[in-house]
XYZ file of C-alpha atoms in Angstrom:
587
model
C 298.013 214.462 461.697
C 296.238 214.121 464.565
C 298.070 211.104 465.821
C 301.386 213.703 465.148
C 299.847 216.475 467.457
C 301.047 217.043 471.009
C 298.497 215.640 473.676
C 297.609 218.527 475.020
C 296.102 220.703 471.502
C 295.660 217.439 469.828
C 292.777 216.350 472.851
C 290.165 219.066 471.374
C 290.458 218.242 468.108
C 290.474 214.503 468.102
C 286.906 214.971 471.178
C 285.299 216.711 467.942
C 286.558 214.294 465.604
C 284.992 211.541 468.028
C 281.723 213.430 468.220
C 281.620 213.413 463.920
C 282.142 210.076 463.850
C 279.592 208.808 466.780
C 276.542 208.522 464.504
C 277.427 207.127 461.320
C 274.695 207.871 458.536
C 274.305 204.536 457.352
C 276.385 200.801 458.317
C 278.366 200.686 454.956
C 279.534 204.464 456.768
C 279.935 202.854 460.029
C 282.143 200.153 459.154
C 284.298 203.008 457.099
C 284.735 205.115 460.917
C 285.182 201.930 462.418
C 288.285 201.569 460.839
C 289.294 204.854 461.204
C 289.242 205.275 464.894
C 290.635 201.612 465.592
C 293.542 203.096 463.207
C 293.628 206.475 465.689
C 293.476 204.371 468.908
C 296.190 202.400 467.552
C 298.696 205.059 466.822
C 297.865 207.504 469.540
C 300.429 207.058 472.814
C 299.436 204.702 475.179
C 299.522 206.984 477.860
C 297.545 209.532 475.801
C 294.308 210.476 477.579
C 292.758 210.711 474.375
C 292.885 206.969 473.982
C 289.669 206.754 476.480
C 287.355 209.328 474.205
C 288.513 207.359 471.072
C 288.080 203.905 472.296
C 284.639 205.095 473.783
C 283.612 206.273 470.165
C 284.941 202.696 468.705
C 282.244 200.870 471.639
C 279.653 203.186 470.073
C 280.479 202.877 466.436
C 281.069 198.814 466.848
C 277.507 198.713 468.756
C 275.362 200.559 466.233
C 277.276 198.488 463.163
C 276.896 195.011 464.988
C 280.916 194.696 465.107
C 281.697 195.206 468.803
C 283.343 191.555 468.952
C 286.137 193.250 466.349
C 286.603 195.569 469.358
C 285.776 193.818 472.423
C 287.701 190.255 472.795
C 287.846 190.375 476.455
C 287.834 192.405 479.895
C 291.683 191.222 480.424
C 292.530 192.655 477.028
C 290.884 196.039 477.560
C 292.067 196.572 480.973
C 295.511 195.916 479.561
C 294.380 198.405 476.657
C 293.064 201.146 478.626
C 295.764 200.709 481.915
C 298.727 203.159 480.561
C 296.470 206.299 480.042
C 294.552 205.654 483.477
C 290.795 206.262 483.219
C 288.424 207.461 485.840
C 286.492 205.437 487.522
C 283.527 207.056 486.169
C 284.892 207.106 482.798
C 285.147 203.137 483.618
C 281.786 202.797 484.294
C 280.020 204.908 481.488
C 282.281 202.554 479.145
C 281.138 199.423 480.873
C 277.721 200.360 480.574
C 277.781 200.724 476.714
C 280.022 197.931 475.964
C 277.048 196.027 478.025
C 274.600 197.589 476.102
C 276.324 196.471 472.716
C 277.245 192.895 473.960
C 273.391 192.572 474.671
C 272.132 193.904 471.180
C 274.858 191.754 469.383
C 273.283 188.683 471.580
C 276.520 188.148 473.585
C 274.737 187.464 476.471
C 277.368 185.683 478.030
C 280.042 188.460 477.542
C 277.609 190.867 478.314
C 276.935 189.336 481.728
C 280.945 189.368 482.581
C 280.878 192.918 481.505
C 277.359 193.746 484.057
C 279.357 192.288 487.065
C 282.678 194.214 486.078
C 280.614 197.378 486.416
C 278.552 196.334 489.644
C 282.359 195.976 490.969
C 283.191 199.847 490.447
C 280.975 201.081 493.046
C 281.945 201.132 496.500
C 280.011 201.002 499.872
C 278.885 204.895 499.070
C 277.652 205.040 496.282
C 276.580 201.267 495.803
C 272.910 202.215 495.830
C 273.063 204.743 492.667
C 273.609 200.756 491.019
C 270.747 199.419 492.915
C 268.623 198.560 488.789
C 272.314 197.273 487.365
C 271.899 195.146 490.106
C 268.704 193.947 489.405
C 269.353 193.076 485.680
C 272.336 191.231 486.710
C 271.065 188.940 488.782
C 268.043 188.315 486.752
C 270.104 187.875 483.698
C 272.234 185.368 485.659
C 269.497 183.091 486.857
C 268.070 183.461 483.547
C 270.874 182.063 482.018
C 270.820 178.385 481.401
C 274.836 177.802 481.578
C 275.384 179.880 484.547
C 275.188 178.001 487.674
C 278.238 179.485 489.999
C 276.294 182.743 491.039
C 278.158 183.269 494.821
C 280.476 186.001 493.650
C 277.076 188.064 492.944
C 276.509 188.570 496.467
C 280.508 189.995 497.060
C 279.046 192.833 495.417
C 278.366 196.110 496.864
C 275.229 196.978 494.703
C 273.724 193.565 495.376
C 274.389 194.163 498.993
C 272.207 196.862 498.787
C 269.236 194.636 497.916
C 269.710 192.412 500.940
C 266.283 191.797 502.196
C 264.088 192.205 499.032
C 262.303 189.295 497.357
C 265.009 189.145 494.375
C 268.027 188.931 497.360
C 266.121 185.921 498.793
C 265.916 183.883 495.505
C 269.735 184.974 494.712
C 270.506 183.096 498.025
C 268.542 180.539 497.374
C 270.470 179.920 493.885
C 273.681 180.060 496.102
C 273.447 178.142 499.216
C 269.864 176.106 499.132
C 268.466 173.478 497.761
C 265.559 172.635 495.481
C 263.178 172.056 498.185
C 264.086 175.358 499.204
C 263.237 176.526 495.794
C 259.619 175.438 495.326
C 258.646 176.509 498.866
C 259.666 180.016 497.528
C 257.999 179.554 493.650
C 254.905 177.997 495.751
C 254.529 181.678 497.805
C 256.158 183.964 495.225
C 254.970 182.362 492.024
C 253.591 185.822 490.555
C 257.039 188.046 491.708
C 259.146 184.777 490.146
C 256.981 184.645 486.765
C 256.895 188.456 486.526
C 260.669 188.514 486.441
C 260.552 186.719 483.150
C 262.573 183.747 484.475
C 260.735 180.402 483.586
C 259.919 177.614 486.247
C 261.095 174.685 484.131
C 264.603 176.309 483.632
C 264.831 177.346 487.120
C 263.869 173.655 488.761
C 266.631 172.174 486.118
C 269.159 174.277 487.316
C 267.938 174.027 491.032
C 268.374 170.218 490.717
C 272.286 170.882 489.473
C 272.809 172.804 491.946
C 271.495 170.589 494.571
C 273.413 167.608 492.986
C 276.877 169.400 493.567
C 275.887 170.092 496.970
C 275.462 166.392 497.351
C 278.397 165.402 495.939
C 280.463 167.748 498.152
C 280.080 165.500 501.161
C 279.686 161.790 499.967
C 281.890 160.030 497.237
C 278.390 157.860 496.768
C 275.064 159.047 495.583
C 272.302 156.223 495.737
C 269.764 156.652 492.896
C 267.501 156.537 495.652
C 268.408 159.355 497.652
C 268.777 161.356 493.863
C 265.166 160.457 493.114
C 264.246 161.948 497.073
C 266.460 164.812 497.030
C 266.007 166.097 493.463
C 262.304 165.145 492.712
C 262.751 163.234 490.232
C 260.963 159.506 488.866
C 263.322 156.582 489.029
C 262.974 156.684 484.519
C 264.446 159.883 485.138
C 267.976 159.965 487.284
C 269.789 158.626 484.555
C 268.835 161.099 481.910
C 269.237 163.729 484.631
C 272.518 162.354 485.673
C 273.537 162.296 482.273
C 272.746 166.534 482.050
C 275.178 166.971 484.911
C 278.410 165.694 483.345
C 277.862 167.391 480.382
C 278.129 170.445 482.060
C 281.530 169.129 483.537
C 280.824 170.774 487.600
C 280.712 166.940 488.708
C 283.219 164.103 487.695
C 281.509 160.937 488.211
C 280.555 157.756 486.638
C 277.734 156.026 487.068
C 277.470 152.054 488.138
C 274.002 151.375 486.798
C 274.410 147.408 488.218
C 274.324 149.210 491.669
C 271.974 151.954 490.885
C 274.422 154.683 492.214
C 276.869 157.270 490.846
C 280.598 157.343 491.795
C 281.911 160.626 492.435
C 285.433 162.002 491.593
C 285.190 165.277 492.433
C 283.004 168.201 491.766
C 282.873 172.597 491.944
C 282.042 174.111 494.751
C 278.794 176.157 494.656
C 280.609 178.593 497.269
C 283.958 179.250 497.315
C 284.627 181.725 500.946
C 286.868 182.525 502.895
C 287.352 178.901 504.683
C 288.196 177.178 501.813
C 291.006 179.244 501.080
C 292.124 178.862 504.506
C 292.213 175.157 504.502
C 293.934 175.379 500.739
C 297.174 176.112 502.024
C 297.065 173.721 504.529
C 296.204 170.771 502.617
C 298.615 171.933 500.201
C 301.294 172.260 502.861
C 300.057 168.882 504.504
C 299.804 167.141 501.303
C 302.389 168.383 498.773
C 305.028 165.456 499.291
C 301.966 163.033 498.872
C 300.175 164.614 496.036
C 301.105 163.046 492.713
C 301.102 165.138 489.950
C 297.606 164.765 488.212
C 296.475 165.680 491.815
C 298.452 169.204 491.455
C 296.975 169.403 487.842
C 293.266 168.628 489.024
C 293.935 171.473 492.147
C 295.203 174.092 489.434
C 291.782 173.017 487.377
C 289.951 174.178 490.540
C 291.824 177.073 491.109
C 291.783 178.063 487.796
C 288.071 177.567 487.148
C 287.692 180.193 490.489
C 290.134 182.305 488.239
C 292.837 182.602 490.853
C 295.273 182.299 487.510
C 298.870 182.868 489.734
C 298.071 180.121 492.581
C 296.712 178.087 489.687
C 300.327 178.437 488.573
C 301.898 177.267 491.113
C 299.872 174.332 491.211
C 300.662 172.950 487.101
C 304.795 174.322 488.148
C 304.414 171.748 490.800
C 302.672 168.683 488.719
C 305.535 170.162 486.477
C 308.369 169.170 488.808
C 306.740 166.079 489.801
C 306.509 164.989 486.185
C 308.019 167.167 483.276
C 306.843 164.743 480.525
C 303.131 165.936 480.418
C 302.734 168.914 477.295
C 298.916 169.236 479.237
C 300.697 170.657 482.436
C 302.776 173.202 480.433
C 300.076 174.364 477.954
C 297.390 174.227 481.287
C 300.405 176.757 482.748
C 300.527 179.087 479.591
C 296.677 179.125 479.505
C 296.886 180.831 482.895
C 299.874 182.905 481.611
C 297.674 183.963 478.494
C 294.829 184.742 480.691
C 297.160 187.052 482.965
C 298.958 189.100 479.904
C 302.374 187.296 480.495
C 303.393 186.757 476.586
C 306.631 185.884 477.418
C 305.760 182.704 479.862
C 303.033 181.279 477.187
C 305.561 181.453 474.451
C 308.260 179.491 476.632
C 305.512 177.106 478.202
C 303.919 176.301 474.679
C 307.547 175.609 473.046
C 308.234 173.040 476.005
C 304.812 171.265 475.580
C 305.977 171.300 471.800
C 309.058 170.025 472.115
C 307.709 166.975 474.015
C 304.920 167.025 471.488
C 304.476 169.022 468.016
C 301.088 167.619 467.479
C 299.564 169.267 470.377
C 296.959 171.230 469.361
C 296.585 173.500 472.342
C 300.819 174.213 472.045
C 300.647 175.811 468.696
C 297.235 177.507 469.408
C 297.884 179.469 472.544
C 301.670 180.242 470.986
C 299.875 181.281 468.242
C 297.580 183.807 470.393
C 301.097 185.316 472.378
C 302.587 185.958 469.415
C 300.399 187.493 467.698
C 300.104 189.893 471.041
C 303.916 189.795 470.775
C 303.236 191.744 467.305
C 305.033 188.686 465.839
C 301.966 187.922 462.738
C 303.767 185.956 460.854
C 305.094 183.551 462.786
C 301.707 183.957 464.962
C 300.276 182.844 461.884
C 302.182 179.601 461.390
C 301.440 178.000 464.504
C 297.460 178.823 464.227
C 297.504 177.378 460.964
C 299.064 174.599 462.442
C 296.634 174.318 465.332
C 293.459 174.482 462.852
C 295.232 171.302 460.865
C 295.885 169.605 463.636
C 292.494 169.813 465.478
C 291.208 168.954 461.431
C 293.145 165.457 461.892
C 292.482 164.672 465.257
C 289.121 165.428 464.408
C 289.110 168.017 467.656
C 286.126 170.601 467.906
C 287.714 174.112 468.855
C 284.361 175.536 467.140
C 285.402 179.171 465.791
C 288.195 179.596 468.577
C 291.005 178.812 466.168
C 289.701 179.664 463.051
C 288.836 183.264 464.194
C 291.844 183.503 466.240
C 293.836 182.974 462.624
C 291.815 185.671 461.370
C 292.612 188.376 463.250
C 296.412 187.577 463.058
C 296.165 187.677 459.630
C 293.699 190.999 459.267
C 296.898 192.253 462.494
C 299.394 191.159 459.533
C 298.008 192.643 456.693
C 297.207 196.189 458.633
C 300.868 196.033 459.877
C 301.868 196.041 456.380
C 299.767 198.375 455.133
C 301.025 200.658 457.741
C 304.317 200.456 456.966
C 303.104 201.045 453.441
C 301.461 204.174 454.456
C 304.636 205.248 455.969
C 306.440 205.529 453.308
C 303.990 206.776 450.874
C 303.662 209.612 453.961
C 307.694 210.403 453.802
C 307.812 209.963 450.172
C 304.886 212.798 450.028
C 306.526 215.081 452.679
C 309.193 214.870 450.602
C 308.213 215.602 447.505
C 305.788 218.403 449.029
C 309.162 220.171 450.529
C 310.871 219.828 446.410
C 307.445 221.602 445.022
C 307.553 224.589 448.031
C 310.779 224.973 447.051
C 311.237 224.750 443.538
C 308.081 227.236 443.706
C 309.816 229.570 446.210
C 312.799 229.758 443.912
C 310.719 230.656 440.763
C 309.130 233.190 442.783
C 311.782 234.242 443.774
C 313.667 234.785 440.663
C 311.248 236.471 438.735
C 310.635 238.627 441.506
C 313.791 240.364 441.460
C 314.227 243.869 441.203
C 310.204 244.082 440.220
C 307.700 245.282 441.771
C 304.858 242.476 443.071
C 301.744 244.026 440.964
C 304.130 243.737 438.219
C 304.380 239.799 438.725
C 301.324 239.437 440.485
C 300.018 236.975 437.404
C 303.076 235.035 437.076
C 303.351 234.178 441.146
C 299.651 233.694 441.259
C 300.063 230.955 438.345
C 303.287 229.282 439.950
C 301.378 228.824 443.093
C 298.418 227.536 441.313
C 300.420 225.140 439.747
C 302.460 223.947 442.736
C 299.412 223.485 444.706
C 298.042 221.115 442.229
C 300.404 218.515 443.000
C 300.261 218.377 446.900
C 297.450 216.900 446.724
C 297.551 214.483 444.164
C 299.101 211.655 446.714
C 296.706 211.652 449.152
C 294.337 209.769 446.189
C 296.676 206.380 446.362
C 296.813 206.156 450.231
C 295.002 203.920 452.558
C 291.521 204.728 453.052
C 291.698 205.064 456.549
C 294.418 207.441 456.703
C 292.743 209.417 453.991
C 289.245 209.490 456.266
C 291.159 211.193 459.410
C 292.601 213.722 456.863
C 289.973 214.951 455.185
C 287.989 214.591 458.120
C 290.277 216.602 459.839
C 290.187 219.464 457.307
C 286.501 219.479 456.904
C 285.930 219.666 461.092
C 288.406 223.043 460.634
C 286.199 224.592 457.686
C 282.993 222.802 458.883
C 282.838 221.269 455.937
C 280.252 218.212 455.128
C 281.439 214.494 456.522
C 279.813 212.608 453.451
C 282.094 214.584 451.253
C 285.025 212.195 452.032
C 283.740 209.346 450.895
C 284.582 209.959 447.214
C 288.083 210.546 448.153
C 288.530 206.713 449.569
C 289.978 203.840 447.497
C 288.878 200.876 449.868
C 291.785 198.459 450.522
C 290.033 195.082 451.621
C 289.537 192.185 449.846
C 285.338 191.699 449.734
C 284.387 188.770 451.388
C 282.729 187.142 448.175
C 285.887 186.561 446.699
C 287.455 184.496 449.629
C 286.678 181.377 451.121
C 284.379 179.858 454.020
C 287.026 177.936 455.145
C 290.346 179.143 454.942
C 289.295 182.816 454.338
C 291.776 183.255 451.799
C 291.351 184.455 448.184
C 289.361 181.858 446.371
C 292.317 180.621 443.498
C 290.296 177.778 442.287
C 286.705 178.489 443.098
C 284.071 175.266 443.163
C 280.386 175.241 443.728
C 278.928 172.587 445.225
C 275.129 171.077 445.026
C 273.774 173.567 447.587
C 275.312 176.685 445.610
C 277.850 177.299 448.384
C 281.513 178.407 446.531
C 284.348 177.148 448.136
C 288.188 177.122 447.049
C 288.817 173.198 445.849
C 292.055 172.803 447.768
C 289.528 173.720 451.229
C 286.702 171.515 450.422
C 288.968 168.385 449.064
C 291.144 168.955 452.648
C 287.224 169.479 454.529
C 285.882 166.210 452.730
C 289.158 163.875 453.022
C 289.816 164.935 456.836
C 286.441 165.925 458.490
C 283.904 164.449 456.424
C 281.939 164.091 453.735
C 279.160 166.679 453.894
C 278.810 170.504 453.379
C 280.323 172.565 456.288
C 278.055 175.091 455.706
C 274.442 173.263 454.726
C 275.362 169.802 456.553
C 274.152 168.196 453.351
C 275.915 164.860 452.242
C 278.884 165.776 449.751
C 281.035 164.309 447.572
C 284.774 164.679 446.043
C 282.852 164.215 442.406
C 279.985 166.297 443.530
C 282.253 169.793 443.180
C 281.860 171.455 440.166
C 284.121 174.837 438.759
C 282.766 177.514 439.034
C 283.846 179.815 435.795
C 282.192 182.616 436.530
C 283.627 183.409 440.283
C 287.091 182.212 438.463
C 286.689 184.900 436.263
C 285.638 187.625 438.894
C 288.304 186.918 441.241
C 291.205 187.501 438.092
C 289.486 190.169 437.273
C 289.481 191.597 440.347
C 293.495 190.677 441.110
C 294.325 192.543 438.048
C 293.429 195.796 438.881
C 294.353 195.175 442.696
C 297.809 193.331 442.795
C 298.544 194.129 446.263
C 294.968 191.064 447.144
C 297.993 188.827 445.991
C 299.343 189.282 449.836
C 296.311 190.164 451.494
């Protein structure tokens, strides 16, 4: 209903509808108004202004439930979200500054950082200073951070600006430009301001000593163990191990020739990235273009990319495309900045290409899969993520939860797509028998009505209407439990009317999570337990023990094909269960 409403008298209800929702009673509650306003957001026009207030409440909601990654996938996909109905910039930041507060208390601290400099990026030369604690937490939180070691575009910002001059500014720049030397002069006089920032010593000189190492590698193709041990403080037992550290964090290519005692560099990320190094980019690009082969263009759109400048990254894989159109990497390297900018179309084309040269490629069918599903095409979205997880199974690729949750959400977009449909018609089936009832009553009253005065049939009318009315309801009991929510939501905000009420009216429409598996998140058809008690459905484990390995993917704990054993009792639950709720069959 309120989804049917014009903008304009639909914006005061659906502010106090908001408003009922905001503080859920309880998280079994939460989850229930969770769904409720995604399913609102969803179906309101894009261009609504109403979209803001309800996708405000759905930051709140996911926050206080510890859900806010089932709302919040990235800043890309909420600008792209939030763009057609054109928020303020102060409506912006008050949204930033929750979603930050969420990220943090769901221990998304890297997320949460992205989201803290997205905010410090809102304020302007004016009103900068109003940011001036922001500020601080940001760049604490940064340096804090042990993976975070490209901190320049911190000190673009106006709010950090305003610190210039102050102890924290100082160390900022230190983490930017100097090196470690630099560093312990500063912890030597500022120990007690460094310490009472919470950041530790340890952590700081390891990072320091990255740092430093990058700068180093900028200017020589050669790094002497020698000049490492000098430079970075270190024992000559130690460069190795320290070495080591660095290329697992993948800023610095390099080998090392431990004959020699020196490490080869390839190439490495700049610690700053200004203004003169774009200016030379076009020029050695220019210069260089007919000489550059095309791993060279790939390895200058991994730079770009990597500084996030996604269209000149672009043209960089179109060129190592035209140089050599045999390479899936280049084309799926090219969707991956496609994907990254919200151009559907291009990933889809880009991915097919790298497929067509090569259908195993697991990154091809993955960030297909991811378009499509943005394409609102599930199913076949579906198909090539399932493909992706097998393949990276095979090839023995870690991908971590990127796939697997990926495949999740097309399927939870699938399902919801169907049960909206679903909804639809139970909606114009109900409207439609609704108008039969009004008039099939209207004619009864009608007829007996007739040349009779009303106290005469006053009875007779009152009982019709009694009994007409006690059918419109009767469909709202088989909808979808979100739908039902809004609706008698909406009636009990207009005769203020208690919230909990509602909750007997709801049939809930999700498979529980007890009944499906840990691997394939499907329902369980053939349900095993294993040694450690974990249940898992035997076609997933038998695939998990014959193509990964064999040990538990949940307790780590050596398994074995003979080790499985059925579980009856879950067997039995789960048919139960599909019995009285045919429609799990397709969930």
């Amino acid at each position: 209903m309120l989804v049917l409403l014009p903008n304009e008298k639909a914006e005061p209800f659906i502010t106090t509808f908001c408003q009922k929702l905001v503080k859920p009673p309880s998280n079994k509650l939460g989850i229930i108004c969770l769904r409720v306003l995604s399913v609102l957001f969803h179906g309101l026009d894009p261009v609504s202004s109403t979209r803001y207030t309800v996708y405000h409440t759905l930051v709140q909601v996911a926050g206080q439930v510890e859900q806010i990654k089932s709302v919040f996938a990235d800043l890309d996909k909420m600008r792209a979200q939030l763009a057609p109905c054109k928020p303020s910039n102060d409506q912006m930041q008050k949204l930033l500054r929750i979603l930050h507060e969420a990220l943090l208390n769901s221990r998304e601290s890297e997320l949460a950082s992205k989201v803290m400099v997205e905010l410090l990026s809102t304020y302007t030369t004016e009103n900068a200073s109003q940011a001036r604690e922001e500020a601080q937490r940001c760049i604490v939180a940064s340096l804090a951070d042990p993976n975070t070691f490209l901190l320049d575009h911190l000190l673009t910002l106006q709010p950090v600006k305003v610190l210039e001059g102050a102890l924290l500014h100082d160390l900022l720049t230190i983490f930017v430009t100097e090196k470690l030397s630099a560093y312990i002069k500063f912890y030597e006089e500022k120990k007690d301001f460094v310490e009472g920032l919470g950041l530790k010593h340890e952590q700081n000189l390891r990072k320091m000593r990255i740092l430093t190492f990058m700068q180093l590698a900028e200017n020589a193709v050669e790094l002497p163990f020698e000049m490492l041990e000098k430079q970075l403080q270190l024992s000559e037992d130690q460069v190795e191990e320290f070495v080591l550290q660095v290329l697992k964090t993948k800023l610095v290519r390099a080998r090392m020739d431990q004959l020699n005692k020196k490490v080869l560099v390839s190439s490495t990320m700049h610690r700053t990235f200004g203004k003169q190094h774009w200016q030379q980019l076009p020029n050695r690009t220019h210069c260089n273009c007919e000489k550059m082969n095309d791993r060279e263009h790939k390895d200058q759109g991994n730079k770009l990319f990597l500084a996030r400048r996604f269209d000149e990254a672009i043209s960089c894989y179109t060129k190592a495309i035209l140089k050599n159109g045999n390479v899936p990497q280049y084309y799926t390297n090219r969707a991956l900045c496609s994907l990254k900018l919200g151009r559907w179309d291009g990933v889809v084309q880009d991915c097919k290409s790298a497929l067509e040269l090569d259908n195993t490629w697991v990154k091809g069918h993955f960030f297909l899969g991811q378009a499509l599903m943005e394409k609102e095409c599930y199913e076949e979205a579906i198909k090539h993520l399932q493909r992706a997880r097998d393949l990276s199974m095979d090839q023995r690729m870690n991908f971590g939860d990127d796939i697997t949750s990926q495949l999740r959400l097309a399927k939870k977009h699938h399902f919801t797509k169907q049960e909206e449909k679903r909804i639809s018609q139970e909606i114009e089936l109900q409207m439609y028998l609704n108008r039969l009832i009004r008039e099939d009553r209207d004619r009864q009253i009608e007829m007996i009505s007739q040349g009779k005065e009303y106290s005469a049939v006053e009875d007779e009318i009152s009982n019709i209407e009694i009994f007409a009315a006690s059918f419109f309801y009767k469909p709202f009991i088989v909808m979808s439990p979100c739908y039902v929510f809004c609706f008698v939501c909406f009636v009990s905000l207009l005769f203020n009317d208690k919230l909990t009420i509602t909750i007997f009216f709801i049939q809930k429409r999700e498979v529980p999570d007890y009944l499906c598996g840990k691997i394939s998140f499907e329902i369980m058809k053939d349900p095993v337990i294993t040694p450690s008690g974990i249940t898992y459905d035997r076609k997933d484990i038998e695939e998990h023990l014959q193509r990964v390995g064999h040990f538990d993917p949940v307790t780590r704990v050596k398994l074995t094909k003979d080790q499985l054993i059925p579980n009856f009792s879950m067997k039995e639950v789960v048919d139960s269960y599909l019995a009285e709720n045919e429609w799990a069959l397709h969930y």
